[in-house]
Short mmCIF file of C-alpha atoms in Angstrom, two decimals:
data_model
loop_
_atom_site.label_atom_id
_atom_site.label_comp_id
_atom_site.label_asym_id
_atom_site.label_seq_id
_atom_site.Cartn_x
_atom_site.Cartn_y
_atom_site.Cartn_z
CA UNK A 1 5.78 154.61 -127.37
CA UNK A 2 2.10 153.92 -127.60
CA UNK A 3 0.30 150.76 -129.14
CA UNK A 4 -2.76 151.34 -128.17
CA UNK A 5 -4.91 151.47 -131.19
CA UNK A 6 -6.00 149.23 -133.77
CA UNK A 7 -3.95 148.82 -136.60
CA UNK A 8 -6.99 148.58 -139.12
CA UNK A 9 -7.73 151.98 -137.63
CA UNK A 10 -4.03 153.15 -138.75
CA UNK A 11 -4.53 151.60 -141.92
CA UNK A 12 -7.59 153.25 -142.68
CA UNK A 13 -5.33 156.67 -142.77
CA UNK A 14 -3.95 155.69 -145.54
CA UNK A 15 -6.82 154.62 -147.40
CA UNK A 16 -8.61 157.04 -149.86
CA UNK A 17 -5.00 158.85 -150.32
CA UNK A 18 -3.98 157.54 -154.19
CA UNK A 19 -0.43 158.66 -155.37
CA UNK A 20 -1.88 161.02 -157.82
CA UNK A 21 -1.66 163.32 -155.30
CA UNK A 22 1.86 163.18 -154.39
CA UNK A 23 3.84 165.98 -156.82
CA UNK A 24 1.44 168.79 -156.86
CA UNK A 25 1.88 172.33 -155.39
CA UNK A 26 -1.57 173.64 -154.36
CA UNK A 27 -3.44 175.65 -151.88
CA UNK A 28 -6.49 174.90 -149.85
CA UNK A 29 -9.07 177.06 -148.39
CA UNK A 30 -10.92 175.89 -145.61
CA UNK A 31 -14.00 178.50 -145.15
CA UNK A 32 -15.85 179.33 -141.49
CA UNK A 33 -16.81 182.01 -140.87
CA UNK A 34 -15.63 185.22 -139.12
CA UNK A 35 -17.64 186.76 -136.09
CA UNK A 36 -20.11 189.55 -135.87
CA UNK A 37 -18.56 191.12 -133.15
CA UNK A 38 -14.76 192.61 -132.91
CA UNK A 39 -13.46 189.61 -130.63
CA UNK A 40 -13.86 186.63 -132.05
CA UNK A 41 -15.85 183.67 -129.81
CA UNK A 42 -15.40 180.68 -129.16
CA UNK A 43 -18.38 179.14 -131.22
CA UNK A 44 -17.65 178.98 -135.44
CA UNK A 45 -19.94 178.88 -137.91
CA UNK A 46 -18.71 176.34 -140.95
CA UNK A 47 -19.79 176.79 -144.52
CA UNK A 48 -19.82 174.32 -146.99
CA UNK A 49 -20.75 174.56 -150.83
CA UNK A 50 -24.04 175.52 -150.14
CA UNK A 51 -23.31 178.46 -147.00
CA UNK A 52 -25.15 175.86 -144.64
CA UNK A 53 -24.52 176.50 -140.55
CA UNK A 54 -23.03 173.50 -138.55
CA UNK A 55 -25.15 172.54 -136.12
CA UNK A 56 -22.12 172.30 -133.36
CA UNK A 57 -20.75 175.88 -133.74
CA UNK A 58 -22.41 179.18 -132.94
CA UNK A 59 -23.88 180.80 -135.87
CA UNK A 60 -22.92 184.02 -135.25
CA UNK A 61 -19.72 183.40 -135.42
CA UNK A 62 -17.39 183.33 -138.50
CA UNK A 63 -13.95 181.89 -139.40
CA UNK A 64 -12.16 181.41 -142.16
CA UNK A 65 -8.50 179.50 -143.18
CA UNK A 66 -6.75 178.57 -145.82
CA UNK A 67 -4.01 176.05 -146.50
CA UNK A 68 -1.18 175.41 -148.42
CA UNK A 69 -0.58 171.77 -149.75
CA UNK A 70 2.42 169.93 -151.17
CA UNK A 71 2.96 166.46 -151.62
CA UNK A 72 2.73 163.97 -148.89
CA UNK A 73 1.49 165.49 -145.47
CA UNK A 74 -0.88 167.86 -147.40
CA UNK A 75 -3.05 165.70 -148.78
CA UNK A 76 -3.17 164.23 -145.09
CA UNK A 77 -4.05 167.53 -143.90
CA UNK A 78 -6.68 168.29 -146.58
CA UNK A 79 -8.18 164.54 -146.10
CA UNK A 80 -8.42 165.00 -142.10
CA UNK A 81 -10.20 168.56 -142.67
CA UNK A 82 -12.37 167.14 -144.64
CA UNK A 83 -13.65 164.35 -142.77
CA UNK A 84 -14.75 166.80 -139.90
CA UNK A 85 -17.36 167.83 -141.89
CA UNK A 86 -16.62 171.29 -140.35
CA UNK A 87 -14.95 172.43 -143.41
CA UNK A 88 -15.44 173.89 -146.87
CA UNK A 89 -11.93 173.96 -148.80
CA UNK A 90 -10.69 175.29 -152.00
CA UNK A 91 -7.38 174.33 -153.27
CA UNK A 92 -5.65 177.17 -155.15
CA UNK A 93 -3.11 176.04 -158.15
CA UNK A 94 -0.80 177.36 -160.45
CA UNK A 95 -2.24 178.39 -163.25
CA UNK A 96 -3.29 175.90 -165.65
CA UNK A 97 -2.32 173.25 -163.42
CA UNK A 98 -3.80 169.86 -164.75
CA UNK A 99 -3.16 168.34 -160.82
CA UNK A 100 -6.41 166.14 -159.69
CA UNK A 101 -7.70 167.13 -155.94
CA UNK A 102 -9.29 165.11 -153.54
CA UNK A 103 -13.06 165.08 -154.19
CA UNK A 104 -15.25 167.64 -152.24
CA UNK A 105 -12.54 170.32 -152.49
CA UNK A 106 -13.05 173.02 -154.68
CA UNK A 107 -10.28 174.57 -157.07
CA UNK A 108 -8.85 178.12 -157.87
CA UNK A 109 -5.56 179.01 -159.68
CA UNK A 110 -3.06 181.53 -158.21
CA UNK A 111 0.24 182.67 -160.16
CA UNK A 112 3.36 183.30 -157.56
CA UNK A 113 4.79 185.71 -160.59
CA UNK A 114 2.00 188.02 -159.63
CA UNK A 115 1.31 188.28 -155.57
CA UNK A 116 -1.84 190.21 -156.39
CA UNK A 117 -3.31 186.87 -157.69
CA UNK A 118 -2.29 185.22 -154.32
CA UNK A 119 -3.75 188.80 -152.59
CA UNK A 120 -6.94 188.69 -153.83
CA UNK A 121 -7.40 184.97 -153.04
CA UNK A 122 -6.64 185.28 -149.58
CA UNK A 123 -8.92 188.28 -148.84
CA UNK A 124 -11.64 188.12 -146.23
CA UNK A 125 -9.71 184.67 -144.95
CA UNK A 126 -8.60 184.64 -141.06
CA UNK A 127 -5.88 182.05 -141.82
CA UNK A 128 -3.31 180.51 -144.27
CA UNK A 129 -1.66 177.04 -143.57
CA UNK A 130 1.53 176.69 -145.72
CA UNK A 131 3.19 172.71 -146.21
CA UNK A 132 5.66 173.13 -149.24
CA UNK A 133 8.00 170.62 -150.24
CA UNK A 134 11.70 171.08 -150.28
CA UNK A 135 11.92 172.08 -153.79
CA UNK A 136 9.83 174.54 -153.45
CA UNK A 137 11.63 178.49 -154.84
CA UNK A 138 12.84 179.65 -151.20
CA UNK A 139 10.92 183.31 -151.82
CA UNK A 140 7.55 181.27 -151.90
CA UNK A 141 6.93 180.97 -148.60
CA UNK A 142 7.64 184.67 -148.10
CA UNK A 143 5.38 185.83 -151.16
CA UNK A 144 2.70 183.85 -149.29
CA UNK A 145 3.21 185.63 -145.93
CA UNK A 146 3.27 189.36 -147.08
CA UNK A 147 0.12 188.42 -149.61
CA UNK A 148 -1.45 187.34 -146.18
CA UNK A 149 -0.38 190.32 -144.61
CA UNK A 150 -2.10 192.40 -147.02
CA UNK A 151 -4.82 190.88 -147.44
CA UNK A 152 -5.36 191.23 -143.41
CA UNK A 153 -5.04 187.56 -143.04
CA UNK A 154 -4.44 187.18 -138.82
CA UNK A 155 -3.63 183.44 -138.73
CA UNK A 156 -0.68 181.77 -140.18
CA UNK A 157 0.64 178.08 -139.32
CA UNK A 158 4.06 178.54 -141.64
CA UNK A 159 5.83 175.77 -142.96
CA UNK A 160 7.18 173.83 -140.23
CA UNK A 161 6.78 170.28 -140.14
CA UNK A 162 9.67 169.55 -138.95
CA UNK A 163 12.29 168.65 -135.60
CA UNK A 164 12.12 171.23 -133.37
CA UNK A 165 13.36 174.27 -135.14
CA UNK A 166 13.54 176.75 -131.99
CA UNK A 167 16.20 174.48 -130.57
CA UNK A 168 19.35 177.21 -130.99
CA UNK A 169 21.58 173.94 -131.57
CA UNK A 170 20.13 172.39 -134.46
CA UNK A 171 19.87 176.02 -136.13
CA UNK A 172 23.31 176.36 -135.97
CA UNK A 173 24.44 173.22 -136.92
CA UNK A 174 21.74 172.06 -139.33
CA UNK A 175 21.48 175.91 -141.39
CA UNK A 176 18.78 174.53 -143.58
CA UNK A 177 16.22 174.93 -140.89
CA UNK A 178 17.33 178.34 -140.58
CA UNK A 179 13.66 179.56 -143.43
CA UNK A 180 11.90 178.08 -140.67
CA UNK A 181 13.02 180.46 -137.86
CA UNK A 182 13.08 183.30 -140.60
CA UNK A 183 9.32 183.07 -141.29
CA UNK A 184 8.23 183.03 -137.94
CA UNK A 185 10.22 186.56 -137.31
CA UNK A 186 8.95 187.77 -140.82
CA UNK A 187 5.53 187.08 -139.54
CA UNK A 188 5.91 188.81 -136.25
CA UNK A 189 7.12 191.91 -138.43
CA UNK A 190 3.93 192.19 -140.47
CA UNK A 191 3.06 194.24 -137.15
CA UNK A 192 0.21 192.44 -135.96
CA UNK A 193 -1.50 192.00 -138.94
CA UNK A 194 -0.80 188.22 -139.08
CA UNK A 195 0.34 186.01 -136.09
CA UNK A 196 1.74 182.93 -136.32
CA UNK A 197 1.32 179.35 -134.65
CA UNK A 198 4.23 176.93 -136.01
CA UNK A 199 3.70 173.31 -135.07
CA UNK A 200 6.44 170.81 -134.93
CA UNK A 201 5.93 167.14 -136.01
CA UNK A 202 9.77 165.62 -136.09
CA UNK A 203 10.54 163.78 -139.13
CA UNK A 204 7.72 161.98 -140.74
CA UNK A 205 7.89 158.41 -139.62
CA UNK A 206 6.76 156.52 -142.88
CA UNK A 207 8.61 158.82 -145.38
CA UNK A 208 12.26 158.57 -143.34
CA UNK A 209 12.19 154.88 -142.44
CA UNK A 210 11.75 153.91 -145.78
CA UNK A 211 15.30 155.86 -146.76
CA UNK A 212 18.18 153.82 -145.51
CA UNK A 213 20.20 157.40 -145.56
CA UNK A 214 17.84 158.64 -142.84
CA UNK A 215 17.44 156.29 -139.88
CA UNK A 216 19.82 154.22 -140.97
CA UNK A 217 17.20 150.90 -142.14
CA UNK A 218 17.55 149.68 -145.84
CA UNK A 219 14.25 147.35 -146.36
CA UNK A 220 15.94 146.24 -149.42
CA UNK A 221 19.50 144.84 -148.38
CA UNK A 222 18.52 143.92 -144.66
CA UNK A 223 21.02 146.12 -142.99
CA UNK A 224 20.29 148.03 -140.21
CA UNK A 225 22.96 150.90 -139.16
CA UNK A 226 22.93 152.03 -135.30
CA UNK A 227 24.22 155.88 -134.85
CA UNK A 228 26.08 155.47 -131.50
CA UNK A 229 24.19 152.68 -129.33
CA UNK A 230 20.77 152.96 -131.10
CA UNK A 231 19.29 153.85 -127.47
CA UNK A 232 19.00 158.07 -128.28
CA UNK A 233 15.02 158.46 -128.81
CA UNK A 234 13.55 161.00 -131.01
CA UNK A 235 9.64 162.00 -131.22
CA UNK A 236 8.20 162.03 -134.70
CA UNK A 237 4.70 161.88 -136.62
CA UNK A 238 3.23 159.57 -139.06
CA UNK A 239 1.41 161.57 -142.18
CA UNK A 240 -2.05 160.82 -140.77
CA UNK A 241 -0.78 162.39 -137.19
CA UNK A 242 -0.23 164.96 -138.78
CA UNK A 243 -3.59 165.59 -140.67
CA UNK A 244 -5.15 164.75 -137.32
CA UNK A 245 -3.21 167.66 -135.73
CA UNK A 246 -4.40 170.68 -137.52
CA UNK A 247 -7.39 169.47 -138.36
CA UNK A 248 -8.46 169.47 -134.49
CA UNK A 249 -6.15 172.33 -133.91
CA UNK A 250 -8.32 174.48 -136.88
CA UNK A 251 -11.44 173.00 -134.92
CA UNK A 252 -10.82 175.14 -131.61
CA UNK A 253 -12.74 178.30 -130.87
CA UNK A 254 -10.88 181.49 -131.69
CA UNK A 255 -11.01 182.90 -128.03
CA UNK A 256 -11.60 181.54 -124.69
CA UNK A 257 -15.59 180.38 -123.46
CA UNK A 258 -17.11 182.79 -121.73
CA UNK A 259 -15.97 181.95 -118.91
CA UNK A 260 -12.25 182.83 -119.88
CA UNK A 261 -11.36 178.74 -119.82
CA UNK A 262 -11.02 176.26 -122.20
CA UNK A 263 -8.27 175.83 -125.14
CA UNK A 264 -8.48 178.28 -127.95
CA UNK A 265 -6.07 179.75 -130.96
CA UNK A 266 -5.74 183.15 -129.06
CA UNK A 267 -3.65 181.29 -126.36
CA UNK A 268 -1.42 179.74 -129.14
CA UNK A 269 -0.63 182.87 -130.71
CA UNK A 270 3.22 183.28 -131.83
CA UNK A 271 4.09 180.02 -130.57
CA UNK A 272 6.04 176.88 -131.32
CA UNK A 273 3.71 173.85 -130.82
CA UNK A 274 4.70 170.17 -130.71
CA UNK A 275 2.68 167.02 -131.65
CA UNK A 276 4.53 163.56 -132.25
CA UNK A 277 2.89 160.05 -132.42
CA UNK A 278 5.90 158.50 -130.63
CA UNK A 279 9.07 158.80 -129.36
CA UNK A 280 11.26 156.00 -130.18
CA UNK A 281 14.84 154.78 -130.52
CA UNK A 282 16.38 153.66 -133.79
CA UNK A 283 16.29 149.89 -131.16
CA UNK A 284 12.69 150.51 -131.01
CA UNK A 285 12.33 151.00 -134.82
CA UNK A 286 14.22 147.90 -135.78
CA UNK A 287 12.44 145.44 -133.37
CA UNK A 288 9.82 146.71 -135.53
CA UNK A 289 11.14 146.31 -138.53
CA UNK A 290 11.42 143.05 -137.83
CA UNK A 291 8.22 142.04 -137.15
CA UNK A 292 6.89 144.26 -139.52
CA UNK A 293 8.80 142.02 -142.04
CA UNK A 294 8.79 138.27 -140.34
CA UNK A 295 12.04 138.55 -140.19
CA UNK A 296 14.72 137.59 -137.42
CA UNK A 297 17.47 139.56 -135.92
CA UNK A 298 20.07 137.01 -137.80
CA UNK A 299 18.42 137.83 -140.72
CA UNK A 300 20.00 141.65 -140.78
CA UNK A 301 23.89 142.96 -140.77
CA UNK A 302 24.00 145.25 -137.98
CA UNK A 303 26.18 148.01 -138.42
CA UNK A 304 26.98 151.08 -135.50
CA UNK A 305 28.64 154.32 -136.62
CA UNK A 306 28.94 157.51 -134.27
CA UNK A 307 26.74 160.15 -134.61
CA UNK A 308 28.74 163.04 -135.08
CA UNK A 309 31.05 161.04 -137.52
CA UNK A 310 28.36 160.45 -139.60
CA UNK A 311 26.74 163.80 -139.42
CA UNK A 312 30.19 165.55 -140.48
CA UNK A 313 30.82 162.75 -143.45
CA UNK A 314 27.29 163.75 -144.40
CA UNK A 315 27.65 167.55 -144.41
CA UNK A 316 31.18 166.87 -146.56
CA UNK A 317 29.26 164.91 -148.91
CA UNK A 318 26.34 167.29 -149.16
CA UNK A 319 28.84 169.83 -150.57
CA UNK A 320 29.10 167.98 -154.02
CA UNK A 321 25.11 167.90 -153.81
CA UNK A 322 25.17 164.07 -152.79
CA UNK A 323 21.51 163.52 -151.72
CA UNK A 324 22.78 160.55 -149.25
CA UNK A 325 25.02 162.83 -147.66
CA UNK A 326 22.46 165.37 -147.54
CA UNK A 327 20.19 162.99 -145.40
CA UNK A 328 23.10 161.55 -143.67
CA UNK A 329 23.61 164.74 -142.18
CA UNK A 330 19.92 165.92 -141.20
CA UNK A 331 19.07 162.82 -139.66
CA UNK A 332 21.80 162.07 -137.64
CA UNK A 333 21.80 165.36 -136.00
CA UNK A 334 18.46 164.32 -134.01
CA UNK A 335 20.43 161.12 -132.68
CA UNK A 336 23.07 163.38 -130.82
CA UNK A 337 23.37 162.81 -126.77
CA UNK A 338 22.37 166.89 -126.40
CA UNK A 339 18.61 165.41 -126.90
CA UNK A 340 17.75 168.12 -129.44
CA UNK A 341 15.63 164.89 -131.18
CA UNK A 342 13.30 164.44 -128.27
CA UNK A 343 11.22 167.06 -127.93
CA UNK A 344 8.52 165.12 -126.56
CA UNK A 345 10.94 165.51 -123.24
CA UNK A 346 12.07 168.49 -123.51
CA UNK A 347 9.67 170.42 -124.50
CA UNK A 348 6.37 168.26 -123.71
CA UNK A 349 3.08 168.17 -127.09
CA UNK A 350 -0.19 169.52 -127.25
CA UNK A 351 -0.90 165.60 -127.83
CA UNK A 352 -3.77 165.40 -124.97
CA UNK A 353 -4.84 168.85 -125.65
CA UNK A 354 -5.90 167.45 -129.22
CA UNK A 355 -6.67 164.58 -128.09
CA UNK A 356 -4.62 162.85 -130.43
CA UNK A 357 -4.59 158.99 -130.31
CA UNK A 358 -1.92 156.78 -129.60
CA UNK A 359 -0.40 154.88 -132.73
CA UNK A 360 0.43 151.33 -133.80
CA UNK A 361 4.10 151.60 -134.92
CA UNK A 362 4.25 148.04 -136.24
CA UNK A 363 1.47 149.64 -139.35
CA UNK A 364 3.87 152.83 -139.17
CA UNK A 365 6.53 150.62 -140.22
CA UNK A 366 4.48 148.20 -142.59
CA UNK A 367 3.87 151.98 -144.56
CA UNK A 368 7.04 152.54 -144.76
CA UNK A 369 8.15 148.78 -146.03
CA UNK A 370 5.71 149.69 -148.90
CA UNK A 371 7.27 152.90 -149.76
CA UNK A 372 10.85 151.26 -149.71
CA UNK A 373 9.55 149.11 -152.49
CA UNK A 374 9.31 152.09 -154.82
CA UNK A 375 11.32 154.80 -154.71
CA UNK A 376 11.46 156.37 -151.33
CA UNK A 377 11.93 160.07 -152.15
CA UNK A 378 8.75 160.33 -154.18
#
């Protein structure tokens, strides 16, 4: 677990991000441009408003993406992008959507009752990032891939965002990840037209903590629930981890130098990536609880339940559509001894590759103290 940076520089994430944005379902463009030559290289050309040529890419290059934003982490996403300065972006919404976007991104409406809308929106793009909330119809993410397809879209970072969803365990036992899986083989289908690089985060920090169904922490009546011991750790990402993660991860080259080294997309193709900010223990999270609060261990009821007791009582519960049980049962799942949870272990993140900074977990926590005060699940 890494402490490293500032906490001011943690808190300026968050700044800039009002709540307005929180509920809409848009898309987001971000335009380079797309080389001269058949093989993409490994310098890129960004446009903004007024087709001007970053100085730090090579201008004959060309690359384009687009992304797909709901709710919390997209507005992350869309706020990181932006501050690269690398990156022209155009949000597409439904169709007389009244949402309000971030400033500097530009706006076109898209209806999901007729794909060609979404078709001729994504033509002469290179890539589509989807992030759709839970809600969201579960054909939509589909719709977007074959509109991609056809519109000879090659890049695709599906809706993942999640625990590590090529783990064959927590497939079988947590089905609702199973969409995830799906549109990584329905992208490998489109036959080479579109390829796909999914990248897993874990839970989001802020957003979970702040539900006392998730890690088991309730802010509001000081209890603090331990699934087994409360030693199992389990990476996850704060929202502006996130944002930093595709941002830099849009900001490689296509293909290799010329030299055939250095990172580039080609080398991620049709793979499952991993980024985290830390990898903790629900221990870790409540000594930082209570110093995010002032507060002393004394000052909590300390409960323990098993892991797999709680993860069956919450898959019973979710039958009847009980939202607790619902979250009972996807949480806990990460906290079981099998160490699907840490993938940071297992599975090792493109963290350095990024160059993604270490994170202040005691202003993790503070976020997600805030958030309890309202209603966590907005």
């Amino acid at each position: 677990m890494s402490r490293d940076v500032n906490s001011n520089d943690f808190s300026r994430d968050y700044r800039g991000i009002n709540r307005q944005y929180h509920r809409h379902v848009v898309r987001i463009l971000i335009h380079r441009s797309k080389c001269s030559n058949s093989l993409p290289t490994c310098g890129i050309e960004v446009l903004n408003s007024h087709n001007k040529i970053s100085d730090d890419f090579n201008k004959e290059s060309h690359y384009q993406s687009r992304l797909g934003w709901r709710g919390h982490v997209g507005e992350f996403i869309a706020k990181e992008l932006l501050d690269t300065g690398k990156h022209s972006i155009t949000a597409l919404t439904r169709k007389g959507s009244k949402s309000k976007i971030l400033e500097g991104v530009r706006v076109a409406e898209i209806d999901y009752e007729d794909p060609s809308t979404i078709v001729e929106a994504l033509m002469g793009h290179e890539a589509l990032i989807i992030t759709l909330g839970g809600a969201a119809p579960p054909d939509q993410q589909s719709k977007l891939i074959q509109a991609a397809a056809e519109a000879d879209v090659h890049w695709i970072l599906p809706n993942e965002w999640s625990p590590d969803t090529a783990h064959e365990a927590l497939l079988k036992d947590v089905p609702i990840f199973a969409p995830k899986a799906n549109a990584r083989e329905e992208i490998e289908r489109t036959g080479g037209k579109c390829s796909y690089i999914s990248v897993v985060t874990g839970f989001w920090y802020e957003w979970s903590l702040a539900i006392p169904a998730a890690y088991g922490c309730d802010f509001t009546d000081r209890t603090f629930t331990f699934f087994d011991d409360g030693e199992i750790k389990t990476s996850m990402s704060t929202w502006p981890q996130v944002g930093r993660a595709v941002a830099r991860l849009l900001s490689l080259p296509v293909s290799p130098e010329r030299d055939g080294k250095g990172e580039c997309l080609e080398a991620l193709k049709n793979k499952v990536i991993y980024v985290c900010s830390f990898t903790i223990s629900q221990k870790d999270m409540f000594a930082s609880a209570l110093r995010a609060t002032g507060t002393q261990e004394s000052d909590w009821q300390v409960k323990y339940e098993p892991a797999q007791e709680r993860f069956a009582a919450g898959s019973e519960a979710m039958k009847t559509g009980d939202r607790l049980g619902f979250a009972k049962m996807l949480y806990s799942r990460i906290f079981f001894s099998d160490g699907v949870g840490n993938f940071e272990a297992s599975k090792g993140t493109m963290n350095k590759m990024l160059n993604l900074p270490g994170e202040d977990i005691d202003e993790a926590t503070r976020a997600a103290v805030k958030r309890a005060d309202t209603d966590p699940w907005s």
